[in-house]
Amino acid sequence: MGTKDRYERLREQATTSERDSSPHTLLAVVSLAISLLLLAPLVWVFLRAGEIEFGRAVELLTSDTTVSVTLNTLALVTGVTVASILIGVPLAILTAQTDLPFKRFWTITSALPLVVPSYIGAFAFVSAFGPRGVLADLLSPLGIEQIPTIYGLHGAILVLTLFTYPYVFLTTRASLLSFDGTVVEAARTLNHTRWEAFRRVTLPQIAPGIAAGALLVALYTLSDFGTPAIMQYDVFTRMIYNEFGARRLDYASVLSMLLLVMALGILAVESRLSAGRDGAYVSSGSRRPGLIRLGYWKAPALLFCGAIASLCLVLPVGILLQWLLRSGTGYSGGGFTFDAAYAWNSVGLAAAAAAICVVAALPIAYLSARGSSGFSSLPERATYVGYAVPGVVLGLALVYLGLRYVPFLYQSVILLVFAYVIRFLPQAVGTTESSILQVDPSYIEAARSLGYHPLSAFRKVVLPLVAPGIAAGAALVFLTTMKELPATLMLRPTGFETFVTYIWLVQGAGYYGQAAVPALVLVGLSGLSMLVILRREDTS
Amino acid sequence: MTGRNATQSRRRFLALSGTTATAAIAGCSGILSGGDGGDGGSDGGTGAGTGQLSLSDFRGSGPLVAQRDAPGGTSIEELPDLSGELTLYLGGGEGGLYLDLIELFEQLYPDFSANHRLEASSDLANTIIEENEAGASPADVFMSIDAGSLGAVANAGATASLPEEALSTVPDAYQDSEGRWVGIAGRARAIPYNTNQISESDIPSTVQEFPETAALENSMGWAPSYGAFQSFVTAMRLIRGDDETMSWLQAMQDHGISTYADEFRVSNACADGELTAGFANHYYTLRVQSARESSPIGLAFTEGDAGALVNVSGLEIIDGTDNADLAANFVRHVLSAEAQEFFATRTFAYPMIPGVAPVGDLPRIDDLNPPDINLSELADVAGTVDLLRDAGVL
């Protein structure tokens, strides 16, 4: 429990000296202003829902369809979250704490699936495992005519898990790397078995890290549209989209409200699980535990890592290459010529979103990490709500509000980037906050005792130390922005196409061959930003 | 592409399309037929690679297009030049094919450019309505792949009037009764089927009989989230009422039917033998045939019911546009002989002007027996989505 004590001590020091000081008040005001600005568009959902008669609202909320879609959504979120933990945590332990061969390689392949947009993953799985897919073609000469369908709940859980578990992997691995390994050794000297030591010492320490990753997975699943749609599984996002298509905005807004309530529920569960989460992030210096020797388990462990990497990376890339090669006559899409400008548009948007997120995340993360009251983490929690809002709902809200209140911004890059910031800021806040927690507050004390203004103390002392965390946050925002589809479709300026809008259009028209190259380039570019995220570990 | 040869190529094009029009007027069909093949003497320039335009640039190629007569109707040559910048909202999916046509116009007229926004038709209709309610839409023209979304925008009062010259060339059935939108290409509901598994004569002539056809048990496919399918169900509701439509949907499910994301996939599944038959728009089968020449896929039509619905891609001019004249001229260009030939031979759609024939051995649009409904009424998608959901289809 050494970490905890040490942390409490530091926190005590920090809070006694910084409490009520004006920088914190200023910080609180700035953070609150940012979170209010980000949440403002969601007011639209309530405005629209408020136009419905009470009786009609009750009828909509209690209809069979609403109930069954709610249950479907809960089943999907639970399934994906649990499965992501079951894959992400063992991978994190294997790559962080064991003598697994080629650890660096497996670390990269375990994190990399995050760069594959889940809708491309879903198409790849349907191509591979769907009726008359690659697998069916391989098996039919063996006399196997029927394979279990990929469509439905299990297919949606499979695909979403494979492309979101890296969130759990990354956060768990970060906690594993930062927690005090000597505690485990102490437990072992007290005659605990390895499993007991893990359960009683390691697990409580890394639980907040797991919970943080699980939260991102759960909220992503809640907001994802493409995968459930392709897997033909009815969830809120798909219904909201259909209702919008049918121009029934009242029902769409009621469903959106329900979805927001579910997001708040997930946030509440997560904050209970991670009540002591701050402790997990505190750096313990270099006291790493001794490596766990895998022994006979080496082969199964390698097999596990290899199987996951094959499903998440080899399979989708293989299917994309197949699309490319199969694109003969009839597949060469008319009118859809790829223009290099689309790539620059994507990169420019993603870079702008990343830059703004980093700047906006700093005060919020700093307040949450160093603030003294329970109130100080409120802006941080608030930003997660935006992350849970499906792009369709956010797009609608911004179309509506943009047209009425800021028409000069409608269909402008500014409004589009604003949407990205609402959706992806929490990713930057999370990584920034965990880096700030790893900086000993007494450094600031020292700087201030040397006569520095708090802001310049922050700039000179804290900023260089948290820079890798900020870079990782920027990279995460960059790659999720590159992948974002629905808000991009709805809010982009006319004539302004990006990688994903192009891929979406050509695959929608059945021209898979045309989609292959941009999809591969998209995955490659996003992969580069993933290297930034992993590089952070080298410096920590 | 619109650079230095533009003037020259336009002149070249005009000379050629002039010939085309003359030929058509003279009734000498056949002189220019198969302009993309043969000795190439009549249309020249195809291999020069200098961006010159001829009828073959508008016309597609392949087995379905061979031996076509020259198109009749108003030639582009008879229309005023397009000039200026047009903002076009373009219904997505195969609407992307229409971009090729717009690019041809841009090649032909260096002063013309179209700024386009491609999304699903229903999404764009909603966007235009939302924009219109807030004051004005940035769109000058909405080019949609179904009459339902055109009707929705028109019903929301977001359209301006269309030029009489354009409306007069299109049969009444394929334009709005108040002239707020006009069809540019026809899309017939049809039954793609696998010719190894069933013969055309075994396919029922009305959709009502499908659930009782033993040969189709557990071997059919549909794409209920696809706009064209929803228009078909909306048509059935208009003709037979909600209760009967509901019974039909349930009967089809009891009979065993697989769900697909879109109708191109349904049609491919028929060619693959994964399905015996399906519900899809007619041109998907032609696209499959064109891409995979020996594939065992055929096309059947039902008669007189919702299954025989002929929906249209169409155009409307958006209220509040600053480019009303350009928009009107653009509409006339899309209904020209050359553009209609483009729709027929490149998208395999039904042309909307009488002078241009559908491709291959498709029945003439007059030989189809579509139901007698007002296409604007297809805008009631909401009721259809409800019904599909209550039936457990969506």
PDB file of N, CA, C and O in Angstrom, chain B residues 100-137:
ATOM      1  N   ASP B 100     -20.497  11.269 -63.478  1.00  0.00           N
ATOM      2  CA  ASP B 100     -19.855  11.173 -64.783  1.00  0.00           C
ATOM      3  C   ASP B 100     -20.533  12.098 -65.787  1.00  0.00           C
ATOM      4  O   ASP B 100     -19.877  12.738 -66.603  1.00  0.00           O
ATOM      5  N   LEU B 101     -21.853  12.147 -65.713  1.00  0.00           N
ATOM      6  CA  LEU B 101     -22.608  13.011 -66.631  1.00  0.00           C
ATOM      7  C   LEU B 101     -22.270  14.475 -66.364  1.00  0.00           C
ATOM      8  O   LEU B 101     -22.040  15.253 -67.299  1.00  0.00           O
ATOM      9  N   ILE B 102     -22.222  14.818 -65.080  1.00  0.00           N
ATOM     10  CA  ILE B 102     -21.926  16.208 -64.729  1.00  0.00           C
ATOM     11  C   ILE B 102     -20.519  16.573 -65.184  1.00  0.00           C
ATOM     12  O   ILE B 102     -20.270  17.680 -65.667  1.00  0.00           O
ATOM     13  N   GLU B 103     -19.607  15.612 -65.076  1.00  0.00           N
ATOM     14  CA  GLU B 103     -18.243  15.862 -65.532  1.00  0.00           C
ATOM     15  C   GLU B 103     -18.215  16.098 -67.052  1.00  0.00           C
ATOM     16  O   GLU B 103     -17.457  16.926 -67.548  1.00  0.00           O
ATOM     17  N   LEU B 104     -19.053  15.362 -67.773  1.00  0.00           N
ATOM     18  CA  LEU B 104     -19.131  15.571 -69.219  1.00  0.00           C
ATOM     19  C   LEU B 104     -19.607  16.990 -69.529  1.00  0.00           C
ATOM     20  O   LEU B 104     -19.065  17.659 -70.409  1.00  0.00           O
ATOM     21  N   PHE B 105     -20.619  17.437 -68.784  1.00  0.00           N
ATOM     22  CA  PHE B 105     -21.092  18.813 -68.978  1.00  0.00           C
ATOM     23  C   PHE B 105     -19.972  19.809 -68.694  1.00  0.00           C
ATOM     24  O   PHE B 105     -19.810  20.806 -69.396  1.00  0.00           O
ATOM     25  N   GLU B 106     -19.200  19.518 -67.638  1.00  0.00           N
ATOM     26  CA  GLU B 106     -18.114  20.445 -67.287  1.00  0.00           C
ATOM     27  C   GLU B 106     -17.031  20.467 -68.366  1.00  0.00           C
ATOM     28  O   GLU B 106     -16.412  21.492 -68.610  1.00  0.00           O
ATOM     29  N   GLN B 107     -16.822  19.308 -68.998  1.00  0.00           N
ATOM     30  CA  GLN B 107     -15.851  19.271 -70.099  1.00  0.00           C
ATOM     31  C   GLN B 107     -16.354  20.064 -71.286  1.00  0.00           C
ATOM     32  O   GLN B 107     -15.605  20.746 -71.970  1.00  0.00           O
ATOM     33  N   LEU B 108     -17.645  19.948 -71.505  1.00  0.00           N
ATOM     34  CA  LEU B 108     -18.248  20.574 -72.674  1.00  0.00           C
ATOM     35  C   LEU B 108     -18.318  22.093 -72.518  1.00  0.00           C
ATOM     36  O   LEU B 108     -18.120  22.828 -73.469  1.00  0.00           O
ATOM     37  N   TYR B 109     -18.615  22.539 -71.290  1.00  0.00           N
ATOM     38  CA  TYR B 109     -18.756  23.977 -71.034  1.00  0.00           C
ATOM     39  C   TYR B 109     -17.709  24.426 -70.022  1.00  0.00           C
ATOM     40  O   TYR B 109     -17.895  24.245 -68.808  1.00  0.00           O
ATOM     41  N   PRO B 110     -16.631  25.033 -70.480  1.00  0.00           N
ATOM     42  CA  PRO B 110     -15.559  25.448 -69.562  1.00  0.00           C
ATOM     43  C   PRO B 110     -16.042  26.433 -68.498  1.00  0.00           C
ATOM     44  O   PRO B 110     -15.457  26.508 -67.428  1.00  0.00           O
ATOM     45  N   ASP B 111     -17.100  27.178 -68.788  1.00  0.00           N
ATOM     46  CA  ASP B 111     -17.582  28.163 -67.813  1.00  0.00           C
ATOM     47  C   ASP B 111     -18.523  27.562 -66.783  1.00  0.00           C
ATOM     48  O   ASP B 111     -19.032  28.268 -65.910  1.00  0.00           O
ATOM     49  N   PHE B 112     -18.779  26.278 -66.911  1.00  0.00           N
ATOM     50  CA  PHE B 112     -19.738  25.650 -66.000  1.00  0.00           C
ATOM     51  C   PHE B 112     -19.022  24.765 -64.985  1.00  0.00           C
ATOM     52  O   PHE B 112     -18.106  24.020 -65.328  1.00  0.00           O
ATOM     53  N   SER B 113     -19.416  24.867 -63.721  1.00  0.00           N
ATOM     54  CA  SER B 113     -18.920  23.896 -62.750  1.00  0.00           C
ATOM     55  C   SER B 113     -20.019  23.595 -61.740  1.00  0.00           C
ATOM     56  O   SER B 113     -20.854  24.440 -61.426  1.00  0.00           O
ATOM     57  N   ALA B 114     -20.030  22.356 -61.284  1.00  0.00           N
ATOM     58  CA  ALA B 114     -21.049  21.932 -60.311  1.00  0.00           C
ATOM     59  C   ALA B 114     -20.348  21.523 -59.029  1.00  0.00           C
ATOM     60  O   ALA B 114     -19.465  20.674 -59.022  1.00  0.00           O
ATOM     61  N   ASN B 115     -20.764  22.163 -57.956  1.00  0.00           N
ATOM     62  CA  ASN B 115     -20.267  21.841 -56.633  1.00  0.00           C
ATOM     63  C   ASN B 115     -21.265  20.844 -56.050  1.00  0.00           C
ATOM     64  O   ASN B 115     -22.436  21.173 -55.894  1.00  0.00           O
ATOM     65  N   HIS B 116     -20.828  19.629 -55.775  1.00  0.00           N
ATOM     66  CA  HIS B 116     -21.844  18.644 -55.396  1.00  0.00           C
ATOM     67  C   HIS B 116     -21.652  18.068 -54.003  1.00  0.00           C
ATOM     68  O   HIS B 116     -20.549  17.988 -53.492  1.00  0.00           O
ATOM     69  N   ARG B 117     -22.768  17.691 -53.414  1.00  0.00           N
ATOM     70  CA  ARG B 117     -22.805  17.069 -52.095  1.00  0.00           C
ATOM     71  C   ARG B 117     -23.512  15.736 -52.254  1.00  0.00           C
ATOM     72  O   ARG B 117     -24.679  15.683 -52.631  1.00  0.00           O
ATOM     73  N   LEU B 118     -22.767  14.678 -51.977  1.00  0.00           N
ATOM     74  CA  LEU B 118     -23.302  13.321 -52.182  1.00  0.00           C
ATOM     75  C   LEU B 118     -23.628  12.666 -50.854  1.00  0.00           C
ATOM     76  O   LEU B 118     -22.748  12.488 -50.019  1.00  0.00           O
ATOM     77  N   GLU B 119     -24.894  12.311 -50.659  1.00  0.00           N
ATOM     78  CA  GLU B 119     -25.291  11.554 -49.473  1.00  0.00           C
ATOM     79  C   GLU B 119     -26.504  10.726 -49.872  1.00  0.00           C
ATOM     80  O   GLU B 119     -26.986  10.828 -50.997  1.00  0.00           O
ATOM     81  N   ALA B 120     -27.015   9.948 -48.932  1.00  0.00           N
ATOM     82  CA  ALA B 120     -28.232   9.210 -49.215  1.00  0.00           C
ATOM     83  C   ALA B 120     -29.355  10.195 -49.531  1.00  0.00           C
ATOM     84  O   ALA B 120     -29.430  11.263 -48.927  1.00  0.00           O
ATOM     85  N   SER B 121     -30.227   9.841 -50.482  1.00  0.00           N
ATOM     86  CA  SER B 121     -31.290  10.759 -50.910  1.00  0.00           C
ATOM     87  C   SER B 121     -32.160  11.225 -49.751  1.00  0.00           C
ATOM     88  O   SER B 121     -32.494  12.406 -49.650  1.00  0.00           O
ATOM     89  N   SER B 122     -32.540  10.286 -48.872  1.00  0.00           N
ATOM     90  CA  SER B 122     -33.448  10.666 -47.783  1.00  0.00           C
ATOM     91  C   SER B 122     -32.744  11.629 -46.821  1.00  0.00           C
ATOM     92  O   SER B 122     -33.358  12.560 -46.304  1.00  0.00           O
ATOM     93  N   ASP B 123     -31.441  11.414 -46.596  1.00  0.00           N
ATOM     94  CA  ASP B 123     -30.691  12.318 -45.722  1.00  0.00           C
ATOM     95  C   ASP B 123     -30.650  13.724 -46.318  1.00  0.00           C
ATOM     96  O   ASP B 123     -30.828  14.720 -45.617  1.00  0.00           O
ATOM     97  N   LEU B 124     -30.415  13.783 -47.630  1.00  0.00           N
ATOM     98  CA  LEU B 124     -30.332  15.095 -48.277  1.00  0.00           C
ATOM     99  C   LEU B 124     -31.682  15.790 -48.280  1.00  0.00           C
ATOM    100  O   LEU B 124     -31.760  17.006 -48.093  1.00  0.00           O
ATOM    101  N   ALA B 125     -32.748  15.024 -48.476  1.00  0.00           N
ATOM    102  CA  ALA B 125     -34.089  15.618 -48.431  1.00  0.00           C
ATOM    103  C   ALA B 125     -34.309  16.251 -47.061  1.00  0.00           C
ATOM    104  O   ALA B 125     -34.770  17.396 -46.961  1.00  0.00           O
ATOM    105  N   ASN B 126     -33.960  15.517 -46.020  1.00  0.00           N
ATOM    106  CA  ASN B 126     -34.114  16.059 -44.671  1.00  0.00           C
ATOM    107  C   ASN B 126     -33.261  17.300 -44.455  1.00  0.00           C
ATOM    108  O   ASN B 126     -33.692  18.267 -43.834  1.00  0.00           O
ATOM    109  N   THR B 127     -32.045  17.251 -44.974  1.00  0.00           N
ATOM    110  CA  THR B 127     -31.154  18.407 -44.845  1.00  0.00           C
ATOM    111  C   THR B 127     -31.759  19.631 -45.530  1.00  0.00           C
ATOM    112  O   THR B 127     -31.783  20.717 -44.960  1.00  0.00           O
ATOM    113  N   ILE B 128     -32.271  19.431 -46.747  1.00  0.00           N
ATOM    114  CA  ILE B 128     -32.853  20.563 -47.474  1.00  0.00           C
ATOM    115  C   ILE B 128     -34.060  21.130 -46.726  1.00  0.00           C
ATOM    116  O   ILE B 128     -34.216  22.349 -46.597  1.00  0.00           O
ATOM    117  N   ILE B 129     -34.897  20.230 -46.199  1.00  0.00           N
ATOM    118  CA  ILE B 129     -36.076  20.698 -45.463  1.00  0.00           C
ATOM    119  C   ILE B 129     -35.639  21.487 -44.234  1.00  0.00           C
ATOM    120  O   ILE B 129     -36.164  22.572 -43.944  1.00  0.00           O
ATOM    121  N   GLU B 130     -34.651  20.953 -43.535  1.00  0.00           N
ATOM    122  CA  GLU B 130     -34.126  21.625 -42.342  1.00  0.00           C
ATOM    123  C   GLU B 130     -33.550  22.991 -42.728  1.00  0.00           C
ATOM    124  O   GLU B 130     -33.803  23.996 -42.067  1.00  0.00           O
ATOM    125  N   GLU B 131     -32.780  23.029 -43.811  1.00  0.00           N
ATOM    126  CA  GLU B 131     -32.168  24.286 -44.271  1.00  0.00           C
ATOM    127  C   GLU B 131     -33.234  25.294 -44.682  1.00  0.00           C
ATOM    128  O   GLU B 131     -33.138  26.480 -44.382  1.00  0.00           O
ATOM    129  N   ASN B 132     -34.265  24.779 -45.340  1.00  0.00           N
ATOM    130  CA  ASN B 132     -35.327  25.648 -45.812  1.00  0.00           C
ATOM    131  C   ASN B 132     -36.107  26.252 -44.649  1.00  0.00           C
ATOM    132  O   ASN B 132     -36.459  27.427 -44.667  1.00  0.00           O
ATOM    133  N   GLU B 133     -36.348  25.424 -43.626  1.00  0.00           N
ATOM    134  CA  GLU B 133     -37.074  25.925 -42.449  1.00  0.00           C
ATOM    135  C   GLU B 133     -36.281  27.024 -41.752  1.00  0.00           C
ATOM    136  O   GLU B 133     -36.855  27.921 -41.139  1.00  0.00           O
ATOM    137  N   ALA B 134     -34.962  26.907 -41.829  1.00  0.00           N
ATOM    138  CA  ALA B 134     -34.123  27.892 -41.144  1.00  0.00           C
ATOM    139  C   ALA B 134     -33.910  29.148 -41.978  1.00  0.00           C
ATOM    140  O   ALA B 134     -33.272  30.084 -41.518  1.00  0.00           O
ATOM    141  N   GLY B 135     -34.431  29.189 -43.201  1.00  0.00           N
ATOM    142  CA  GLY B 135     -34.265  30.389 -44.014  1.00  0.00           C
ATOM    143  C   GLY B 135     -34.030  30.077 -45.473  1.00  0.00           C
ATOM    144  O   GLY B 135     -34.845  30.385 -46.316  1.00  0.00           O
ATOM    145  N   ALA B 136     -32.906  29.436 -45.762  1.00  0.00           N
ATOM    146  CA  ALA B 136     -32.616  29.116 -47.159  1.00  0.00           C
ATOM    147  C   ALA B 136     -31.659  27.946 -47.216  1.00  0.00           C
ATOM    148  O   ALA B 136     -30.917  27.691 -46.275  1.00  0.00           O
ATOM    149  N   SER B 137     -31.706  27.242 -48.319  1.00  0.00           N
ATOM    150  CA  SER B 137     -30.771  26.135 -48.522  1.00  0.00           C
ATOM    151  C   SER B 137     -29.647  26.582 -49.439  1.00  0.00           C
ATOM    152  O   SER B 137     -29.886  27.319 -50.388  1.00  0.00           O
TER     153      SER B 137
END
